[in-house]
Coordinates of C-alpha atoms in Angstrom, one line a residue:
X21 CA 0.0 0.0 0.0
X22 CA 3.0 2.5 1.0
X23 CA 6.3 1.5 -1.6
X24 CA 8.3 3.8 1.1
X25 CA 7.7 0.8 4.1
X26 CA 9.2 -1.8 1.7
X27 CA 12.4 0.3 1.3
X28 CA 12.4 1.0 4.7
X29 CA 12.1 -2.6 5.6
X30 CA 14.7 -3.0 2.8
X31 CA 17.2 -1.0 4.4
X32 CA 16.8 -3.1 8.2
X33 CA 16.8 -6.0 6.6
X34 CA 19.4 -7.4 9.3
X35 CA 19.3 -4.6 11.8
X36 CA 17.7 -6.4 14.8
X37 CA 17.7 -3.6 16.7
X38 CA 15.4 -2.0 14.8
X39 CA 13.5 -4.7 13.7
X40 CA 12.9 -5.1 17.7
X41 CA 12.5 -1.1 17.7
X42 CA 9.3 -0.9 14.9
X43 CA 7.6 -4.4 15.9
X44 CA 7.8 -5.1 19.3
X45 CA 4.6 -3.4 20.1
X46 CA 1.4 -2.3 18.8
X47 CA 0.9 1.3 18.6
X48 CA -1.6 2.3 21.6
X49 CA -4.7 3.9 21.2
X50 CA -6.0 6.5 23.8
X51 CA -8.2 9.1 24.4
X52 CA -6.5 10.9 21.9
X53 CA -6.1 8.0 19.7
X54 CA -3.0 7.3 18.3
X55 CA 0.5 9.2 18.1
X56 CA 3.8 8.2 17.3
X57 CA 6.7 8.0 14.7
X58 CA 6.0 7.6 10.9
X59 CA 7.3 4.2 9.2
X60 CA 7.2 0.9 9.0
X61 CA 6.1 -1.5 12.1
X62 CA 3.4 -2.3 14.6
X63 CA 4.6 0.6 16.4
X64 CA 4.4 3.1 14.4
X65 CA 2.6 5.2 12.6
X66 CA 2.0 3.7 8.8
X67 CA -0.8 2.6 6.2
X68 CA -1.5 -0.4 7.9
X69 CA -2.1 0.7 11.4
X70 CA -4.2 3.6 10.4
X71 CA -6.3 0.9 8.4
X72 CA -6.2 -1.4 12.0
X73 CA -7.7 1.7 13.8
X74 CA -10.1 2.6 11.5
X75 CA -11.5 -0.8 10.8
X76 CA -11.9 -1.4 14.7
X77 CA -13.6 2.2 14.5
X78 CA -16.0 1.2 11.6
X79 CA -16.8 -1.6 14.0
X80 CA -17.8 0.0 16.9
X81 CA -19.7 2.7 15.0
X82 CA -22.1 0.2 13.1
X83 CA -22.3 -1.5 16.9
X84 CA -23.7 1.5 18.4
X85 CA -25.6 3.7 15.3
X86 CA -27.5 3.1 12.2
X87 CA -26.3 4.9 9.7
X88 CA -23.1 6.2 11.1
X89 CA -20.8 8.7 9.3
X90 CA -17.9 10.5 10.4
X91 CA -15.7 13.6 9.0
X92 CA -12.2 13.4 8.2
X93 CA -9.2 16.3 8.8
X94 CA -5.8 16.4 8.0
X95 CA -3.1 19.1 8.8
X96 CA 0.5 19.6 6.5
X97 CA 2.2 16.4 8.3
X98 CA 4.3 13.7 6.3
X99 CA 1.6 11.6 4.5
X100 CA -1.3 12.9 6.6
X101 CA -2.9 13.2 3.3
X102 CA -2.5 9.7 2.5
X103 CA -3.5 8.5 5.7
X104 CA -6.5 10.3 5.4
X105 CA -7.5 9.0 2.8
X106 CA -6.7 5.1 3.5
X107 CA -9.5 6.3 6.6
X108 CA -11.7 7.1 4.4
X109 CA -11.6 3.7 2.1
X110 CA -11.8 1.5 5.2
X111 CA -14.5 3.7 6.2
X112 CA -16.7 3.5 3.1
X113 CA -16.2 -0.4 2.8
X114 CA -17.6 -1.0 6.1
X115 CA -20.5 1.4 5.0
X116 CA -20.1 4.3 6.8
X117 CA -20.6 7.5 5.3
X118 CA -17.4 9.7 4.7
X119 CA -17.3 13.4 5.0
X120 CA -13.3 14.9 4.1
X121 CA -12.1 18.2 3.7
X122 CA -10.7 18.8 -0.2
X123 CA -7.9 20.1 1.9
X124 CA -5.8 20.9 5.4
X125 CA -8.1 22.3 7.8
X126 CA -7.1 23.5 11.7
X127 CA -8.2 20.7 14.2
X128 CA -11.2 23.2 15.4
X129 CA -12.9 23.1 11.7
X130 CA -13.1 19.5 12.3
X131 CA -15.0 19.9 15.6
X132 CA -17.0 21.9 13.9
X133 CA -18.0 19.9 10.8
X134 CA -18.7 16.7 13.2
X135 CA -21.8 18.7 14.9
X136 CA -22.7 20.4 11.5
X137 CA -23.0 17.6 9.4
X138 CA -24.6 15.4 12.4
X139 CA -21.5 13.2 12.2
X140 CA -21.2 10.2 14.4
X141 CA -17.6 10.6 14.7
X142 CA -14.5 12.5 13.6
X143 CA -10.7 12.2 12.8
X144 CA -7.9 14.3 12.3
X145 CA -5.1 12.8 11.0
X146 CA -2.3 15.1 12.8
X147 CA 0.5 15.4 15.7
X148 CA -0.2 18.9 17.0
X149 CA 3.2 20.4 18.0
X150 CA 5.3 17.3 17.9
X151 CA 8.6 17.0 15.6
X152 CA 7.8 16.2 12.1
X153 CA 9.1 12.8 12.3
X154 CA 5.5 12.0 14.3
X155 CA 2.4 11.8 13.2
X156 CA -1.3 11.0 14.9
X157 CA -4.8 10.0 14.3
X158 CA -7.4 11.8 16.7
X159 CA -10.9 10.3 16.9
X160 CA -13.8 12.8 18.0
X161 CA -17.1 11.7 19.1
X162 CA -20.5 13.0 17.9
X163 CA -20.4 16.2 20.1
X164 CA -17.8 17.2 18.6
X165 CA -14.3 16.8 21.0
X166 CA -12.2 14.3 21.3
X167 CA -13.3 11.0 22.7
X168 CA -13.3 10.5 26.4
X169 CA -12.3 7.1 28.6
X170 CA -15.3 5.5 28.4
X171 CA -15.7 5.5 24.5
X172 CA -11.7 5.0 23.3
X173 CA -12.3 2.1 25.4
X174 CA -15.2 0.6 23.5
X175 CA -13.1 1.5 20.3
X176 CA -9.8 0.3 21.4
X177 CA -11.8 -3.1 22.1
X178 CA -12.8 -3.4 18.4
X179 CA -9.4 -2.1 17.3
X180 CA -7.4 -4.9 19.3
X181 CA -9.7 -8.2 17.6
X182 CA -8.4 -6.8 14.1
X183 CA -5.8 -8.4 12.4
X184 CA -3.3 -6.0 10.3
X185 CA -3.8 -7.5 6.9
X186 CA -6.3 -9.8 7.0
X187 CA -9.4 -8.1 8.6
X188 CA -9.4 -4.3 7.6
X189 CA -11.7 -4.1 4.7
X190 CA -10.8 -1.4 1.8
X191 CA -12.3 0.1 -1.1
X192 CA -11.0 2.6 -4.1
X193 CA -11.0 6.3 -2.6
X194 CA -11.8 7.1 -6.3
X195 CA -14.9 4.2 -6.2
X196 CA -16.3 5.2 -3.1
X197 CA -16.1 9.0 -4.3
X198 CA -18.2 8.9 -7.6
X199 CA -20.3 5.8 -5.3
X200 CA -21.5 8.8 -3.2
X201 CA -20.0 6.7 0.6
X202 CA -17.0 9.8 0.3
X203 CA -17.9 13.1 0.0
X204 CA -16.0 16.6 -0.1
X205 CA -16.5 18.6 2.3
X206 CA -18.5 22.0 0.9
X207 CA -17.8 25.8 1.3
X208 CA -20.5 26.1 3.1
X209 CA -18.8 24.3 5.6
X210 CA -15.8 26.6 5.8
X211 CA -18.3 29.6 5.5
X212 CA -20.0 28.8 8.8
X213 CA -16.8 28.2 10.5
X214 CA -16.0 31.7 9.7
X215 CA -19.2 33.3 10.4
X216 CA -19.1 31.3 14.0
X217 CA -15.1 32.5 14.3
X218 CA -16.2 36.4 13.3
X219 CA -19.5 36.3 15.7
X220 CA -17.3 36.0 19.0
X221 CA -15.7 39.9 18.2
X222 CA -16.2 42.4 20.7
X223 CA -14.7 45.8 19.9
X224 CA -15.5 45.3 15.8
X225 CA -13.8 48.5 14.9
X226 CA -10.5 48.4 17.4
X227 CA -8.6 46.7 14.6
X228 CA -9.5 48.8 11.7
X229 CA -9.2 52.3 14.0
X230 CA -5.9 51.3 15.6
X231 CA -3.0 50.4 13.1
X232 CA -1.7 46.9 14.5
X233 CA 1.4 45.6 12.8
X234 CA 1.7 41.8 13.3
X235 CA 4.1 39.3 12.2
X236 CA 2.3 36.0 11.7
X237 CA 4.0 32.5 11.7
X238 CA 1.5 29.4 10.8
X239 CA 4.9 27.0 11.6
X240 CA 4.3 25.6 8.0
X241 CA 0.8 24.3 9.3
X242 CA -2.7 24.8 8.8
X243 CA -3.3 28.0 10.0
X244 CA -1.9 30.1 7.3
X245 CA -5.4 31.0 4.9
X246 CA -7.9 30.8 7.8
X247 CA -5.8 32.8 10.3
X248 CA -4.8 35.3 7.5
X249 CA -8.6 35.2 5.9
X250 CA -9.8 36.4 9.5
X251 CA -7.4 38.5 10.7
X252 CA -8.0 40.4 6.7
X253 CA -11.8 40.1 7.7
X254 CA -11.5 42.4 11.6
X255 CA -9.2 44.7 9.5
X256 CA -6.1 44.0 10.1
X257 CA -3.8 45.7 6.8
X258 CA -0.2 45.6 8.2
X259 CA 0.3 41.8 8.8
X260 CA 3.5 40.4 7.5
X261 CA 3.5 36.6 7.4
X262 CA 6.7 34.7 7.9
X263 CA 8.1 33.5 4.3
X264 CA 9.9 30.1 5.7
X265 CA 7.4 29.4 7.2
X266 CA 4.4 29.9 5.4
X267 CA 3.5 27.3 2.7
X268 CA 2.3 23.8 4.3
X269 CA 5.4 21.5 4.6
X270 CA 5.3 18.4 7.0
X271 CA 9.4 18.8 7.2
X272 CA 9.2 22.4 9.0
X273 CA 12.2 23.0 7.8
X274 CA 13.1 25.9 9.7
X275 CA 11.4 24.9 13.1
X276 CA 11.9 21.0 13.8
X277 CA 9.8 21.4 17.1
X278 CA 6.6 23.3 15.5
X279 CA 5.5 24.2 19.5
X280 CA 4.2 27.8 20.1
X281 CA 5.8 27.2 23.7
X282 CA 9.0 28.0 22.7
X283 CA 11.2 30.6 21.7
X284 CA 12.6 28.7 18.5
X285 CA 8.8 29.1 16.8
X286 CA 9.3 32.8 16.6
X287 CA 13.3 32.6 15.6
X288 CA 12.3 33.3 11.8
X289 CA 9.8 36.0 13.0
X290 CA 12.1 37.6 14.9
X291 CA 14.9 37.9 12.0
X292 CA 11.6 40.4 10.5
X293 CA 11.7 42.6 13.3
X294 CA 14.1 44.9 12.2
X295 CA 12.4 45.8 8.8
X296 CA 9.4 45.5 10.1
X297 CA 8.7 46.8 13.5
X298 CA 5.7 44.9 14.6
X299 CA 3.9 45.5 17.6
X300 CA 2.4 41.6 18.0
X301 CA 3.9 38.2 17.1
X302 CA 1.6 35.2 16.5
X303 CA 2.7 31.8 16.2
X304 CA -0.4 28.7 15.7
X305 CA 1.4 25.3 15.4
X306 CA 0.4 22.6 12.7
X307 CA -3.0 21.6 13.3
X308 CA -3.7 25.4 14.4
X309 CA -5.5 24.8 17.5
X310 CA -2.4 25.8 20.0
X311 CA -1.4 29.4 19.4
X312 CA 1.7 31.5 21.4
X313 CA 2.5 35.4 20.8
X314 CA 5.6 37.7 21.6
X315 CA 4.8 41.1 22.4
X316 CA 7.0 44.8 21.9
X317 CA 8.1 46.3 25.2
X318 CA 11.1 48.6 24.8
X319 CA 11.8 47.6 22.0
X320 CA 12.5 44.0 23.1
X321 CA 10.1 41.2 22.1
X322 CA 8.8 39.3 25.1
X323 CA 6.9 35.8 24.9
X324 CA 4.1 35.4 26.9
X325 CA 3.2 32.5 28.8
X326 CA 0.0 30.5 27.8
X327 CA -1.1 31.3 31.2
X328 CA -0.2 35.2 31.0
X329 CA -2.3 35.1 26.8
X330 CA -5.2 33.1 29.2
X331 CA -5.2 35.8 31.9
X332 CA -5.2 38.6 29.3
X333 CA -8.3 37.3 27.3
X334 CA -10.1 36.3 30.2
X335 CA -9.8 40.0 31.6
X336 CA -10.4 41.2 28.0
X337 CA -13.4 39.1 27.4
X338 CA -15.4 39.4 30.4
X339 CA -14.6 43.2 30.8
X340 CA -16.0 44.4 27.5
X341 CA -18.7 42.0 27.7
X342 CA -19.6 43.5 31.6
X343 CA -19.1 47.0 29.8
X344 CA -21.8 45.8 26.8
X345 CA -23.7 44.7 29.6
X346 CA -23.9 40.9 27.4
X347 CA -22.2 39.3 30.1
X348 CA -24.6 36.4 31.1
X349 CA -25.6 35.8 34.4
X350 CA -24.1 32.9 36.5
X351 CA -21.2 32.8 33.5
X352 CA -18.4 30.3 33.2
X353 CA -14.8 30.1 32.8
X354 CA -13.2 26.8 32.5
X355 CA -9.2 26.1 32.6
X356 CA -7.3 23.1 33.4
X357 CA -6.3 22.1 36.7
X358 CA -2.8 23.1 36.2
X359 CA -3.5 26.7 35.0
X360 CA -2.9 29.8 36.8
X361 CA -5.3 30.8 39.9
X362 CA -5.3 34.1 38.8
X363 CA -8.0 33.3 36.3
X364 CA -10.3 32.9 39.6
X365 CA -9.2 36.6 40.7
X366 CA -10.3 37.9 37.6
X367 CA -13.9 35.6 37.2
X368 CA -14.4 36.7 41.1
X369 CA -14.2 40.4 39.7
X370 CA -16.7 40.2 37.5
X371 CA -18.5 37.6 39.5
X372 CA -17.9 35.1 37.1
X373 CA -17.5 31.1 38.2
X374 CA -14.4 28.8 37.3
X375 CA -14.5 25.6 36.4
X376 CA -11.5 23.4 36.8
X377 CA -11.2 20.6 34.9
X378 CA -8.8 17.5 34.9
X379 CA -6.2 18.4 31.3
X380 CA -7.6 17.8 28.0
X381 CA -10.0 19.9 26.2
X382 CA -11.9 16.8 25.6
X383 CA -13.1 17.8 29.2
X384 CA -13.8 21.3 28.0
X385 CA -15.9 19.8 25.5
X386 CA -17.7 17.1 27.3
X387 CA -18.7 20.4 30.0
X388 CA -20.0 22.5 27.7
X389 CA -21.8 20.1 25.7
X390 CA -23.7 19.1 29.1
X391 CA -24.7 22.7 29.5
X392 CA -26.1 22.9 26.3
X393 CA -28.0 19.6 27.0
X394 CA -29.4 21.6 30.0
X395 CA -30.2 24.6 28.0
X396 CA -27.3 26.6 29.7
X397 CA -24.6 26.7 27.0
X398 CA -24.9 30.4 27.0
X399 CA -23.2 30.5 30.7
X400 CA -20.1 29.6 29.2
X401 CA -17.9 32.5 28.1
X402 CA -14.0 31.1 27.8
X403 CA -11.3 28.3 28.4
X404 CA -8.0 28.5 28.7
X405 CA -5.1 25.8 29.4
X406 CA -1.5 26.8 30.3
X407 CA -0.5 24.8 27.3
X408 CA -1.3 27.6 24.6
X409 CA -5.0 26.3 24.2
X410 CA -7.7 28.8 24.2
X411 CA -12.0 28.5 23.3
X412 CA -14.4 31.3 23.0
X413 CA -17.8 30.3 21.7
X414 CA -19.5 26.6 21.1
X415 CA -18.7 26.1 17.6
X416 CA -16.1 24.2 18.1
X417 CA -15.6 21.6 21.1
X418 CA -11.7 21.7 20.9
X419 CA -9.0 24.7 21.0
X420 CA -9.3 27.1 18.7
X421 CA -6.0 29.1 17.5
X422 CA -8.0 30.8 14.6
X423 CA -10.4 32.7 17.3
X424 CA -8.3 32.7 19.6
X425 CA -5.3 34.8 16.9
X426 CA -8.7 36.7 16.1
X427 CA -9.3 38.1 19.7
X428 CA -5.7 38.5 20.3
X429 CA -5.2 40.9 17.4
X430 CA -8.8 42.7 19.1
X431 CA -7.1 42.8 22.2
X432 CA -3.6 44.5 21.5
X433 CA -5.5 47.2 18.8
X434 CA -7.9 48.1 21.7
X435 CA -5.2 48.3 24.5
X436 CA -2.8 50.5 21.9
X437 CA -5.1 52.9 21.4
X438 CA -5.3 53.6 24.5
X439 CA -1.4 53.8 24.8
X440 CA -0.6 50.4 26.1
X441 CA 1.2 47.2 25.2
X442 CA 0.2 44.3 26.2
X443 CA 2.8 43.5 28.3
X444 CA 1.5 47.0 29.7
X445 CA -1.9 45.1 30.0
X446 CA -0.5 41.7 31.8
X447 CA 1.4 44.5 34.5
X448 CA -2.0 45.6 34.9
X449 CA -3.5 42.4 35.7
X450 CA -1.0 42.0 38.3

């Protein structure tokens, strides 16, 4: 299915190191489904155990709905396109409907489309922030986050009673197409993710009024049209966007670890600085649902922690939305356990509640989606985890880098025209 495994294989022929290395286990599947290095083996990540995965999937699908379909993702990894795609033709010949984007789409578009096209499940073939030697394959569940204990489990059951070869069932990608069992994804799609993305904007003329120069970085990932298209959209002229890093390449070239987190994602941006003396810098990584930013003090470009970026919009959010007096009653904040307290100084302020939740935004997800069973979803206002992961709105059940660059842009052109940075804004906070 893959000539590239037979070379590999070629190539270890009598290397029983690595022979021991690539076979001696079979990739685990999660919560988060599964992650690990690209090639050949049982443990690792390859046509053959995406096939396992998604066969044991289709299984445990058509045990629990009756028509089940599920939407497909991929970001710019090595063969995440491919892999993709071998999802799909396992899907289809176990008779499960297949919707897949026509092309790379951030991880929240994907929590998105599950709930819009009333999908029974979703995957994402990507490995977030990890080197590019890794790649991953994230199931979602019909709410539209990423599956939690209970249901990996049931899936993982299937997964492990499929043999590698013998039992995953495939059909022509090109068959099941014109068949009708694959279809593309639409605009309309894409549209509504915007609309959803541009409806969460609070101060609608701050960017347009204020001139915010921003260097943008999409790490060679997914986030380089939608993040761009938005920012355009909340008028946003002067945005320079990192030329090594612009164009989709699963090798990132010029950043081997693609992680917001750290300085070496905003090396290339920084090289910019001295033509182009911009007042924010915005980094998503691959799958664009993590994002980081660097901000001018001095003169000097200072990173921000993704609990200091969580603080700021949290202040940000529910201050203007207390000023527009839209600030719902009894309204919600959610972070992670291991995230700052001073998110509950700020909610106290505005007498907001805080909900902690164990790490995962699958958790985020599962929450909100029980408010909005109980007719409550409009209580929830924001979460944040200290990991660069940020959610505004219910659109999507999963971070959110594309509204999340969207309100950070907001945020710095409303603070400067009022004369501050906002590393002035953080100092604030404090």
């Amino acid at each position: 299915l893959d000539g590239d495994l037979i070379k590999e294989l070629a190539e270890i022929e009598n290397d029983s190191e690595q022979i021991s290395d690539i076979f001696y286990k079979n990739l685990q599947f999660g919560t988060a489904g599964l992650r690990g290095i690209i090639g050949a083996g049982t443990n690792r990540m390859n046509v053959y155990t995406i096939g396992q995965a998604t066969q044991g999937l289709a299984e445990y699908l058509n045990s629990e709905f009756k028509e089940p379909s599920v939407a497909i993702a991929y970001d710019s990894r090595i063969k995440s396109e491919l892999f993709a795609r071998e999802a799909a033709s396992v899907l289809a010949a176990n008779a499960v409907q297949v919707h897949i984007f026509p092309r790379l789409v951030p991880t929240p578009m994907l929590s998105y489309a599950v709930r819009t096209l009333g999908c029974s499940s979703g995957i994402i073939i990507t490995a977030s922030h990890n080197p590019s030697r890794y790649n991953g394959f994230k199931c979602y569940d019909k709410s539209g986050y990423q599956m939690t204990d209970e249901v990996a489990q049931k899936t993982f059951d299937y997964i492990s009673k499929v043999d590698v070869f013998e039992q995953v069932k495939r059909v022509s990608f090109e068959d099941a197409v014109e068949g009708g069992t694959i279809k593309f994804i639409g605009e309309q799609v894409f549209n509504g993710f915007y609309e959803e993305v541009l409806s969460k904007r609070l101060n609608k003329d701050a960017s347009e009024k204020t001139k915010l120069k921003i260097i943008y970085t999409p790490l060679n990932g997914a986030g380089n049209l939608p993040v761009r298209k938005i920012l355009g959209e909340i008028g946003i002229k002067e945005l320079k966007v990192v030329e090594s890093q612009e164009n989709p390449d699963g090798n990132f070239p010029t950043c081997p670890y693609p992680n917001p987190e750290i300085r070496q994602s905003f090396e290339e941006a920084l090289k910019i600085t001295d033509s182009f003396n911009a007042d924010l810098l915005l980094a998503t990584d691959p799958d664009c649902d993590r994002v980081g930013i660097a901000v001018l003090d001095e003169g000097e470009y200072r990173l921000m922690t993704g609990n200091e970026t969580g603080a700021m919009l949290t202040e940000y959010i529910l201050s203007q939305m207390s000023e527009m007096c839209i600030l719902p009653e009894n309204a919600i904040v959610i972070k992670s356990i291991v995230s700052t307290p001073l998110i509950e100084e700020i909610a106290r302020n505005y007498k907001a509640s805080v909900v902690d939740l164990l790490t995962g935004f699958k958790y985020v997800g599962e929450y909100i989606t029980a408010l909005e069973n109980k007719g409550e979803k409009h209580r929830f206002v924001f979460a944040m985890e200290e990991s660069y992961g940020y959610l505004s709105g219910t659109h999507a059940r999963d971070k959110d880098a594309v509204t999340a660059s969207m309100l950070i842009c907001e945020m710095a052109a409303y603070y400067k025209a009022k004369g501050l940075t906002l590393y002035d804004f953080m100092n604030s906070i404090y």
